[in-house]
């Protein structure tokens, strides 16, 4: 049985805690946070606020905002225990107050209100020694079938790539919705296209899956679209992404 304590009650902390609650190989010892959990009896029973006297655990998972990890790690008083964070973009160095440190980065987008199938989520693990890696691997395998050993540079690269494929794409959905709303068409009409675009790259490389006026170098349609757009930010994004698609095409 691996004994785990989680620090934080945000999106990632909540989902990890719920998964560990149902895992046979993990005992969730404590959830340490400054705000209280009201809506979940199991989790609220585990809660404490005291980083200075944490209960004994094998692994302490700090799942707080990136900017708070270092401060929380400093306040967490443990000795010779493995302390990890869950951040894609944060150096291990922020855990420098602890002798044994690592990263336990679940590569998914989490919101408390949206259920996720954890068994498919890649968990990217980094540790400074082999024993700690094995411990994190066992912990990861208790909730997911997709465990990956990565180093700090690879974790950062994945995080940057994730911003492109998740956060930026979602922002483009928001712009698409705005354009639909302004022209009184239902954004839902685009849902099958959105799903097919995402599904396509399970079979084709993104380069091969690319379609549209930029890929065809259809300058007439591109000019008509730019003429249609009245919002400066939308025009700028359209031009930048169109040029990027054209440039990628030239590299092939
Ligand atoms: N969300 C994702 O999709 C995702 C995916 C992979 C990895 N991550 C990583 O997971 C970590 C947590 O992200 P999240 O999305 O779960 O964050 P979140 O939902 O915004 O929650 C942040 C948590 O940090 C706590 N916190 C913030 N500042 C604090 C401070 N100064 N002292 C103590 N606690 C503090 C908050 O406490 P209060 O509620 O009291 O403010 C809250 O429990 C981050 O490192 C993030 O990069 C996130």
mmCIF file of C-alpha atoms and ligand atoms in Angstrom:
data_model
loop_
_atom_site.group_PDB
_atom_site.id
_atom_site.type_symbol
_atom_site.label_atom_id
_atom_site.label_comp_id
_atom_site.label_asym_id
_atom_site.label_seq_id
_atom_site.Cartn_x
_atom_site.Cartn_y
_atom_site.Cartn_z
ATOM 1 C CA UNK A 1 0.000 0.000 0.000
ATOM 2 C CA UNK A 2 1.437 3.398 -0.988
ATOM 3 C CA UNK A 3 0.542 6.149 1.470
ATOM 4 C CA UNK A 4 -0.131 9.465 -0.255
ATOM 5 C CA UNK A 5 -0.820 12.985 0.915
ATOM 6 C CA UNK A 6 -2.093 15.645 -1.446
ATOM 7 C CA UNK A 7 -1.553 19.357 -0.981
ATOM 8 C CA UNK A 8 -4.227 21.509 -2.653
ATOM 9 C CA UNK A 9 -7.907 21.192 -3.460
ATOM 10 C CA UNK A 10 -7.968 22.528 -7.021
ATOM 11 C CA UNK A 11 -8.798 20.696 -10.257
ATOM 12 C CA UNK A 12 -5.828 18.305 -10.264
ATOM 13 C CA UNK A 13 -5.810 17.681 -6.507
ATOM 14 C CA UNK A 14 -9.534 16.891 -6.585
ATOM 15 C CA UNK A 15 -9.308 14.393 -9.475
ATOM 16 C CA UNK A 16 -6.186 12.694 -8.068
ATOM 17 C CA UNK A 17 -7.804 12.388 -4.637
ATOM 18 C CA UNK A 18 -10.967 10.866 -6.125
ATOM 19 C CA UNK A 19 -8.886 8.337 -8.110
ATOM 20 C CA UNK A 20 -6.760 7.373 -5.095
ATOM 21 C CA UNK A 21 -9.952 6.979 -3.055
ATOM 22 C CA UNK A 22 -10.921 4.100 -5.356
ATOM 23 C CA UNK A 23 -7.460 2.576 -5.791
ATOM 24 C CA UNK A 24 -6.734 -0.684 -3.960
ATOM 25 C CA UNK A 25 -2.988 -0.012 -3.816
ATOM 26 C CA UNK A 26 -3.065 3.518 -2.455
ATOM 27 C CA UNK A 27 -4.114 4.915 0.879
ATOM 28 C CA UNK A 28 -4.974 8.595 0.787
ATOM 29 C CA UNK A 29 -3.642 9.766 4.139
ATOM 30 C CA UNK A 30 -4.418 13.460 4.100
ATOM 31 C CA UNK A 31 -5.396 16.445 1.957
ATOM 32 C CA UNK A 32 -3.674 19.583 3.163
ATOM 33 C CA UNK A 33 -5.137 22.873 1.973
ATOM 34 C CA UNK A 34 -5.931 26.364 3.080
ATOM 35 C CA UNK A 35 -9.538 26.263 1.828
ATOM 36 C CA UNK A 36 -12.141 23.762 3.015
ATOM 37 C CA UNK A 37 -13.803 21.023 0.983
ATOM 38 C CA UNK A 38 -17.549 21.179 1.519
ATOM 39 C CA UNK A 39 -19.078 19.065 -1.199
ATOM 40 C CA UNK A 40 -17.383 15.677 -0.659
ATOM 41 C CA UNK A 41 -17.628 13.794 2.640
ATOM 42 C CA UNK A 42 -14.747 11.362 1.951
ATOM 43 C CA UNK A 43 -12.356 14.162 1.000
ATOM 44 C CA UNK A 44 -13.459 16.578 3.726
ATOM 45 C CA UNK A 45 -12.820 13.869 6.351
ATOM 46 C CA UNK A 46 -9.201 13.696 5.164
ATOM 47 C CA UNK A 47 -8.617 17.400 5.289
ATOM 48 C CA UNK A 48 -6.181 19.394 7.374
ATOM 49 C CA UNK A 49 -4.656 22.851 7.036
ATOM 50 C CA UNK A 50 -1.318 22.296 8.716
ATOM 51 C CA UNK A 51 1.730 22.029 6.460
ATOM 52 C CA UNK A 52 4.031 22.110 9.494
ATOM 53 C CA UNK A 53 2.844 18.778 10.924
ATOM 54 C CA UNK A 54 1.831 16.573 7.985
ATOM 55 C CA UNK A 55 0.803 12.980 8.676
ATOM 56 C CA UNK A 56 3.298 10.308 7.679
ATOM 57 C CA UNK A 57 3.087 9.361 3.981
ATOM 58 C CA UNK A 58 5.356 7.804 1.338
ATOM 59 C CA UNK A 59 4.671 10.498 -1.259
ATOM 60 C CA UNK A 60 3.540 14.111 -0.878
ATOM 61 C CA UNK A 61 1.906 15.482 -4.030
ATOM 62 C CA UNK A 62 1.884 19.282 -4.243
ATOM 63 C CA UNK A 63 -0.947 20.158 -6.646
ATOM 64 C CA UNK A 64 -1.228 23.912 -6.173
ATOM 65 C CA UNK A 65 -0.894 26.830 -8.626
ATOM 66 C CA UNK A 66 2.547 26.902 -10.253
ATOM 67 C CA UNK A 67 3.409 30.212 -8.599
ATOM 68 C CA UNK A 68 2.699 28.771 -5.116
ATOM 69 C CA UNK A 69 4.589 25.443 -5.397
ATOM 70 C CA UNK A 70 7.894 26.728 -4.036
ATOM 71 C CA UNK A 71 6.316 28.501 -1.054
ATOM 72 C CA UNK A 72 4.098 25.501 -0.205
ATOM 73 C CA UNK A 73 7.072 23.121 -0.580
ATOM 74 C CA UNK A 74 9.067 25.271 1.806
ATOM 75 C CA UNK A 75 6.260 25.243 4.391
ATOM 76 C CA UNK A 76 5.767 21.464 4.089
ATOM 77 C CA UNK A 77 7.810 20.025 6.934
ATOM 78 C CA UNK A 78 8.836 16.488 6.014
ATOM 79 C CA UNK A 79 12.178 14.742 6.314
ATOM 80 C CA UNK A 80 13.600 12.295 3.807
ATOM 81 C CA UNK A 81 10.192 11.889 2.130
ATOM 82 C CA UNK A 82 9.457 12.004 -1.585
ATOM 83 C CA UNK A 83 7.846 15.329 -2.536
ATOM 84 C CA UNK A 84 6.550 15.873 -6.075
ATOM 85 C CA UNK A 85 4.612 18.522 -7.960
ATOM 86 C CA UNK A 86 2.106 18.026 -10.778
ATOM 87 C CA UNK A 87 3.199 20.870 -13.028
ATOM 88 C CA UNK A 88 4.266 20.608 -16.670
ATOM 89 C CA UNK A 89 6.147 23.872 -16.758
ATOM 90 C CA UNK A 90 7.806 24.068 -13.328
ATOM 91 C CA UNK A 91 11.413 23.127 -12.587
ATOM 92 C CA UNK A 92 12.134 20.438 -9.976
ATOM 93 C CA UNK A 93 14.414 22.996 -8.356
ATOM 94 C CA UNK A 94 11.396 24.707 -6.708
ATOM 95 C CA UNK A 95 11.289 21.677 -4.374
ATOM 96 C CA UNK A 96 14.876 22.356 -3.235
ATOM 97 C CA UNK A 97 13.929 22.240 0.465
ATOM 98 C CA UNK A 98 13.407 18.486 0.090
ATOM 99 C CA UNK A 99 16.094 15.833 -0.408
ATOM 100 C CA UNK A 100 13.897 13.579 -2.521
ATOM 101 C CA UNK A 101 11.929 15.301 -5.266
ATOM 102 C CA UNK A 102 10.123 14.578 -8.507
ATOM 103 C CA UNK A 103 7.301 15.394 -10.876
ATOM 104 C CA UNK A 104 4.025 13.533 -11.305
ATOM 105 C CA UNK A 105 2.518 15.360 -14.289
ATOM 106 C CA UNK A 106 -0.846 14.117 -15.562
ATOM 107 C CA UNK A 107 -1.031 15.236 -19.186
ATOM 108 C CA UNK A 108 -4.699 16.162 -19.441
ATOM 109 C CA UNK A 109 -6.939 19.187 -19.022
ATOM 110 C CA UNK A 110 -8.791 18.985 -15.690
ATOM 111 C CA UNK A 111 -11.836 20.851 -14.456
ATOM 112 C CA UNK A 112 -13.564 19.730 -11.266
ATOM 113 C CA UNK A 113 -16.981 19.526 -12.902
ATOM 114 C CA UNK A 114 -15.836 17.339 -15.834
ATOM 115 C CA UNK A 115 -15.231 13.641 -15.213
ATOM 116 C CA UNK A 116 -12.113 12.128 -16.780
ATOM 117 C CA UNK A 117 -11.130 8.532 -17.523
ATOM 118 C CA UNK A 118 -7.881 8.445 -15.590
ATOM 119 C CA UNK A 119 -6.834 5.015 -16.848
ATOM 120 C CA UNK A 120 -6.006 6.559 -20.261
ATOM 121 C CA UNK A 121 -4.293 9.709 -19.045
ATOM 122 C CA UNK A 122 -0.530 9.787 -19.660
ATOM 123 C CA UNK A 123 1.276 10.376 -16.387
ATOM 124 C CA UNK A 124 4.737 11.814 -16.970
ATOM 125 C CA UNK A 125 7.125 10.952 -14.202
ATOM 126 C CA UNK A 126 10.490 12.294 -13.217
ATOM 127 C CA UNK A 127 12.567 11.484 -10.143
ATOM 128 C CA UNK A 128 16.165 12.011 -9.154
ATOM 129 C CA UNK A 129 16.889 8.388 -8.255
ATOM 130 C CA UNK A 130 15.698 4.999 -9.430
ATOM 131 C CA UNK A 131 13.975 3.964 -6.190
ATOM 132 C CA UNK A 132 11.868 7.104 -6.179
ATOM 133 C CA UNK A 133 11.080 6.628 -9.862
ATOM 134 C CA UNK A 134 9.847 3.084 -9.113
ATOM 135 C CA UNK A 135 7.686 4.401 -6.272
ATOM 136 C CA UNK A 136 6.115 7.033 -8.545
ATOM 137 C CA UNK A 137 5.692 4.470 -11.302
ATOM 138 C CA UNK A 138 3.796 2.153 -8.918
ATOM 139 C CA UNK A 139 1.688 5.096 -7.778
ATOM 140 C CA UNK A 140 0.944 6.065 -11.390
ATOM 141 C CA UNK A 141 0.074 2.490 -12.354
ATOM 142 C CA UNK A 142 -2.503 2.379 -9.558
ATOM 143 C CA UNK A 143 -4.634 4.879 -11.497
ATOM 144 C CA UNK A 144 -3.430 4.835 -15.136
ATOM 145 C CA UNK A 145 -2.147 2.393 -17.761
ATOM 146 C CA UNK A 146 -0.108 5.124 -19.424
ATOM 147 C CA UNK A 147 3.062 5.850 -17.431
ATOM 148 C CA UNK A 148 5.985 7.639 -19.084
ATOM 149 C CA UNK A 149 9.511 8.413 -17.903
ATOM 150 C CA UNK A 150 10.500 11.919 -19.013
ATOM 151 C CA UNK A 151 13.177 14.423 -18.078
ATOM 152 C CA UNK A 152 12.659 18.110 -17.205
ATOM 153 C CA UNK A 153 13.338 19.371 -20.740
ATOM 154 C CA UNK A 154 10.911 16.854 -22.251
ATOM 155 C CA UNK A 155 8.276 17.796 -19.647
ATOM 156 C CA UNK A 156 8.652 21.464 -20.586
ATOM 157 C CA UNK A 157 8.420 20.584 -24.294
ATOM 158 C CA UNK A 158 5.230 18.584 -23.659
ATOM 159 C CA UNK A 159 3.770 21.475 -21.708
ATOM 160 C CA UNK A 160 4.510 23.957 -24.522
ATOM 161 C CA UNK A 161 3.069 21.527 -27.085
ATOM 162 C CA UNK A 162 0.003 21.048 -24.866
ATOM 163 C CA UNK A 163 -0.616 24.804 -24.861
ATOM 164 C CA UNK A 164 -0.683 24.716 -28.686
ATOM 165 C CA UNK A 165 -2.897 21.628 -29.066
ATOM 166 C CA UNK A 166 -5.262 22.303 -26.147
ATOM 167 C CA UNK A 167 -5.332 25.891 -24.893
ATOM 168 C CA UNK A 168 -4.803 27.605 -28.254
ATOM 169 C CA UNK A 169 -7.191 25.271 -30.080
ATOM 170 C CA UNK A 170 -9.846 25.901 -27.403
ATOM 171 C CA UNK A 171 -9.311 29.654 -27.781
ATOM 172 C CA UNK A 172 -9.901 29.260 -31.522
ATOM 173 C CA UNK A 173 -13.191 27.481 -30.663
ATOM 174 C CA UNK A 174 -14.137 30.574 -28.663
ATOM 175 C CA UNK A 175 -13.397 32.793 -31.676
ATOM 176 C CA UNK A 176 -15.386 30.450 -33.942
ATOM 177 C CA UNK A 177 -18.298 30.658 -31.505
ATOM 178 C CA UNK A 178 -18.083 34.456 -31.452
ATOM 179 C CA UNK A 179 -18.183 34.612 -35.259
ATOM 180 C CA UNK A 180 -21.208 32.260 -35.286
ATOM 181 C CA UNK A 181 -23.014 34.283 -32.620
ATOM 182 C CA UNK A 182 -22.384 37.562 -34.457
ATOM 183 C CA UNK A 183 -23.893 36.057 -37.612
ATOM 184 C CA UNK A 184 -26.780 34.210 -35.897
ATOM 185 C CA UNK A 185 -25.710 30.666 -36.780
ATOM 186 C CA UNK A 186 -25.623 27.859 -34.225
ATOM 187 C CA UNK A 187 -22.052 27.003 -33.099
ATOM 188 C CA UNK A 188 -23.305 23.412 -32.631
ATOM 189 C CA UNK A 189 -23.260 23.054 -36.443
ATOM 190 C CA UNK A 190 -19.457 23.007 -36.157
ATOM 191 C CA UNK A 191 -19.306 20.241 -33.519
ATOM 192 C CA UNK A 192 -19.070 17.268 -35.951
ATOM 193 C CA UNK A 193 -16.259 19.107 -37.771
ATOM 194 C CA UNK A 194 -14.423 19.735 -34.500
ATOM 195 C CA UNK A 195 -14.726 16.083 -33.463
ATOM 196 C CA UNK A 196 -13.659 14.759 -36.889
ATOM 197 C CA UNK A 197 -10.634 17.104 -36.909
ATOM 198 C CA UNK A 198 -9.522 15.737 -33.529
ATOM 199 C CA UNK A 199 -10.241 12.112 -34.464
ATOM 200 C CA UNK A 200 -8.406 12.392 -37.793
ATOM 201 C CA UNK A 201 -5.005 12.793 -36.161
ATOM 202 C CA UNK A 202 -5.435 9.386 -34.506
ATOM 203 C CA UNK A 203 -4.911 7.979 -38.031
ATOM 204 C CA UNK A 204 -3.043 10.679 -39.966
ATOM 205 C CA UNK A 205 -0.191 12.992 -39.043
ATOM 206 C CA UNK A 206 -1.384 16.596 -38.478
ATOM 207 C CA UNK A 207 0.543 17.669 -41.592
ATOM 208 C CA UNK A 208 -1.282 15.079 -43.715
ATOM 209 C CA UNK A 209 -4.639 15.899 -42.124
ATOM 210 C CA UNK A 210 -4.425 19.635 -42.938
ATOM 211 C CA UNK A 211 -7.079 20.987 -45.331
ATOM 212 C CA UNK A 212 -8.494 24.457 -46.065
ATOM 213 C CA UNK A 213 -7.703 27.573 -48.121
ATOM 214 C CA UNK A 214 -4.179 28.062 -46.700
ATOM 215 C CA UNK A 215 -3.188 24.465 -47.444
ATOM 216 C CA UNK A 216 -4.518 24.901 -51.029
ATOM 217 C CA UNK A 217 -2.866 28.329 -51.268
ATOM 218 C CA UNK A 218 -6.268 29.657 -52.337
ATOM 219 C CA UNK A 219 -5.434 33.375 -52.224
ATOM 220 C CA UNK A 220 -8.869 34.471 -53.466
ATOM 221 C CA UNK A 221 -10.728 32.772 -50.585
ATOM 222 C CA UNK A 222 -8.131 33.968 -48.056
ATOM 223 C CA UNK A 223 -8.625 37.569 -49.234
ATOM 224 C CA UNK A 224 -12.439 37.168 -49.063
ATOM 225 C CA UNK A 225 -12.212 35.830 -45.489
ATOM 226 C CA UNK A 226 -9.960 38.702 -44.416
ATOM 227 C CA UNK A 227 -12.415 41.125 -46.011
ATOM 228 C CA UNK A 228 -15.267 39.485 -44.053
ATOM 229 C CA UNK A 229 -13.511 39.785 -40.680
ATOM 230 C CA UNK A 230 -14.043 43.127 -38.956
ATOM 231 C CA UNK A 231 -12.274 42.306 -35.698
ATOM 232 C CA UNK A 232 -8.574 43.278 -35.789
ATOM 233 C CA UNK A 233 -7.481 40.473 -33.436
ATOM 234 C CA UNK A 234 -9.326 37.852 -35.510
ATOM 235 C CA UNK A 235 -7.743 39.202 -38.741
ATOM 236 C CA UNK A 236 -4.272 39.090 -37.182
ATOM 237 C CA UNK A 237 -4.725 35.495 -35.974
ATOM 238 C CA UNK A 238 -6.157 34.468 -39.353
ATOM 239 C CA UNK A 239 -3.150 35.967 -41.191
ATOM 240 C CA UNK A 240 -0.574 34.478 -38.788
ATOM 241 C CA UNK A 241 -2.055 30.971 -38.864
ATOM 242 C CA UNK A 242 -2.576 31.102 -42.653
ATOM 243 C CA UNK A 243 1.083 32.045 -43.151
ATOM 244 C CA UNK A 244 2.192 29.283 -40.774
ATOM 245 C CA UNK A 245 0.202 26.658 -42.712
ATOM 246 C CA UNK A 246 1.642 27.945 -46.023
ATOM 247 C CA UNK A 247 5.203 27.869 -44.589
ATOM 248 C CA UNK A 248 4.743 24.315 -43.254
ATOM 249 C CA UNK A 249 3.592 23.291 -46.732
ATOM 250 C CA UNK A 250 6.824 24.713 -48.238
ATOM 251 C CA UNK A 251 8.943 22.611 -45.830
ATOM 252 C CA UNK A 252 7.489 19.364 -47.197
HETATM 253 N N1 LIG B 1 -5.793 21.973 -14.561
HETATM 254 C C1 LIG B 1 -5.103 21.295 -15.420
HETATM 255 O O1 LIG B 1 -5.617 20.996 -16.495
HETATM 256 C C2 LIG B 1 -3.698 20.813 -15.115
HETATM 257 C C3 LIG B 1 -3.187 19.723 -15.850
HETATM 258 C C4 LIG B 1 -1.936 19.207 -15.528
HETATM 259 C C5 LIG B 1 -1.191 19.789 -14.514
HETATM 260 N N2 LIG B 1 -1.689 20.889 -13.844
HETATM 261 C C6 LIG B 1 -0.854 21.445 -12.761
HETATM 262 O O2 LIG B 1 -1.418 21.042 -11.516
HETATM 263 C C7 LIG B 1 -1.217 22.089 -10.533
HETATM 264 C C8 LIG B 1 -2.560 22.509 -9.980
HETATM 265 O O3 LIG B 1 -3.353 23.014 -11.043
HETATM 266 P P1 LIG B 1 -4.945 23.145 -10.887
HETATM 267 O O4 LIG B 1 -5.495 23.395 -12.235
HETATM 268 O O5 LIG B 1 -5.468 22.022 -10.065
HETATM 269 O O6 LIG B 1 -5.031 24.484 -10.041
HETATM 270 P P2 LIG B 1 -6.332 25.192 -9.458
HETATM 271 O O7 LIG B 1 -7.560 24.412 -9.755
HETATM 272 O O8 LIG B 1 -6.252 26.627 -9.869
HETATM 273 O O9 LIG B 1 -6.091 25.076 -7.875
HETATM 274 C C9 LIG B 1 -4.992 25.707 -7.293
HETATM 275 C C10 LIG B 1 -4.813 25.174 -5.884
HETATM 276 O O10 LIG B 1 -3.648 25.817 -5.360
HETATM 277 C C11 LIG B 1 -3.962 26.384 -4.102
HETATM 278 N N3 LIG B 1 -3.110 27.553 -3.882
HETATM 279 C C12 LIG B 1 -2.894 28.588 -4.725
HETATM 280 N N4 LIG B 1 -2.023 29.464 -4.162
HETATM 281 C C13 LIG B 1 -1.701 28.956 -2.937
HETATM 282 C C14 LIG B 1 -0.866 29.376 -1.888
HETATM 283 N N5 LIG B 1 -0.159 30.527 -1.962
HETATM 284 N N6 LIG B 1 -0.781 28.599 -0.777
HETATM 285 C C15 LIG B 1 -1.473 27.444 -0.688
HETATM 286 N N7 LIG B 1 -2.288 26.965 -1.657
HETATM 287 C C16 LIG B 1 -2.394 27.719 -2.767
HETATM 288 C C17 LIG B 1 -5.420 26.765 -4.222
HETATM 289 O O11 LIG B 1 -5.960 26.954 -2.957
HETATM 290 P P3 LIG B 1 -7.271 27.891 -2.782
HETATM 291 O O12 LIG B 1 -8.413 27.109 -3.360
HETATM 292 O O13 LIG B 1 -7.352 28.057 -1.301
HETATM 293 O O14 LIG B 1 -7.012 29.166 -3.531
HETATM 294 C C18 LIG B 1 -5.950 25.510 -4.937
HETATM 295 O O15 LIG B 1 -6.117 24.437 -4.025
HETATM 296 C C19 LIG B 1 -0.455 23.207 -11.252
HETATM 297 O O16 LIG B 1 0.923 23.018 -11.025
HETATM 298 C C20 LIG B 1 -0.781 22.972 -12.722
HETATM 299 O O17 LIG B 1 0.249 23.451 -13.581
HETATM 300 C C21 LIG B 1 -2.924 21.397 -14.115
#
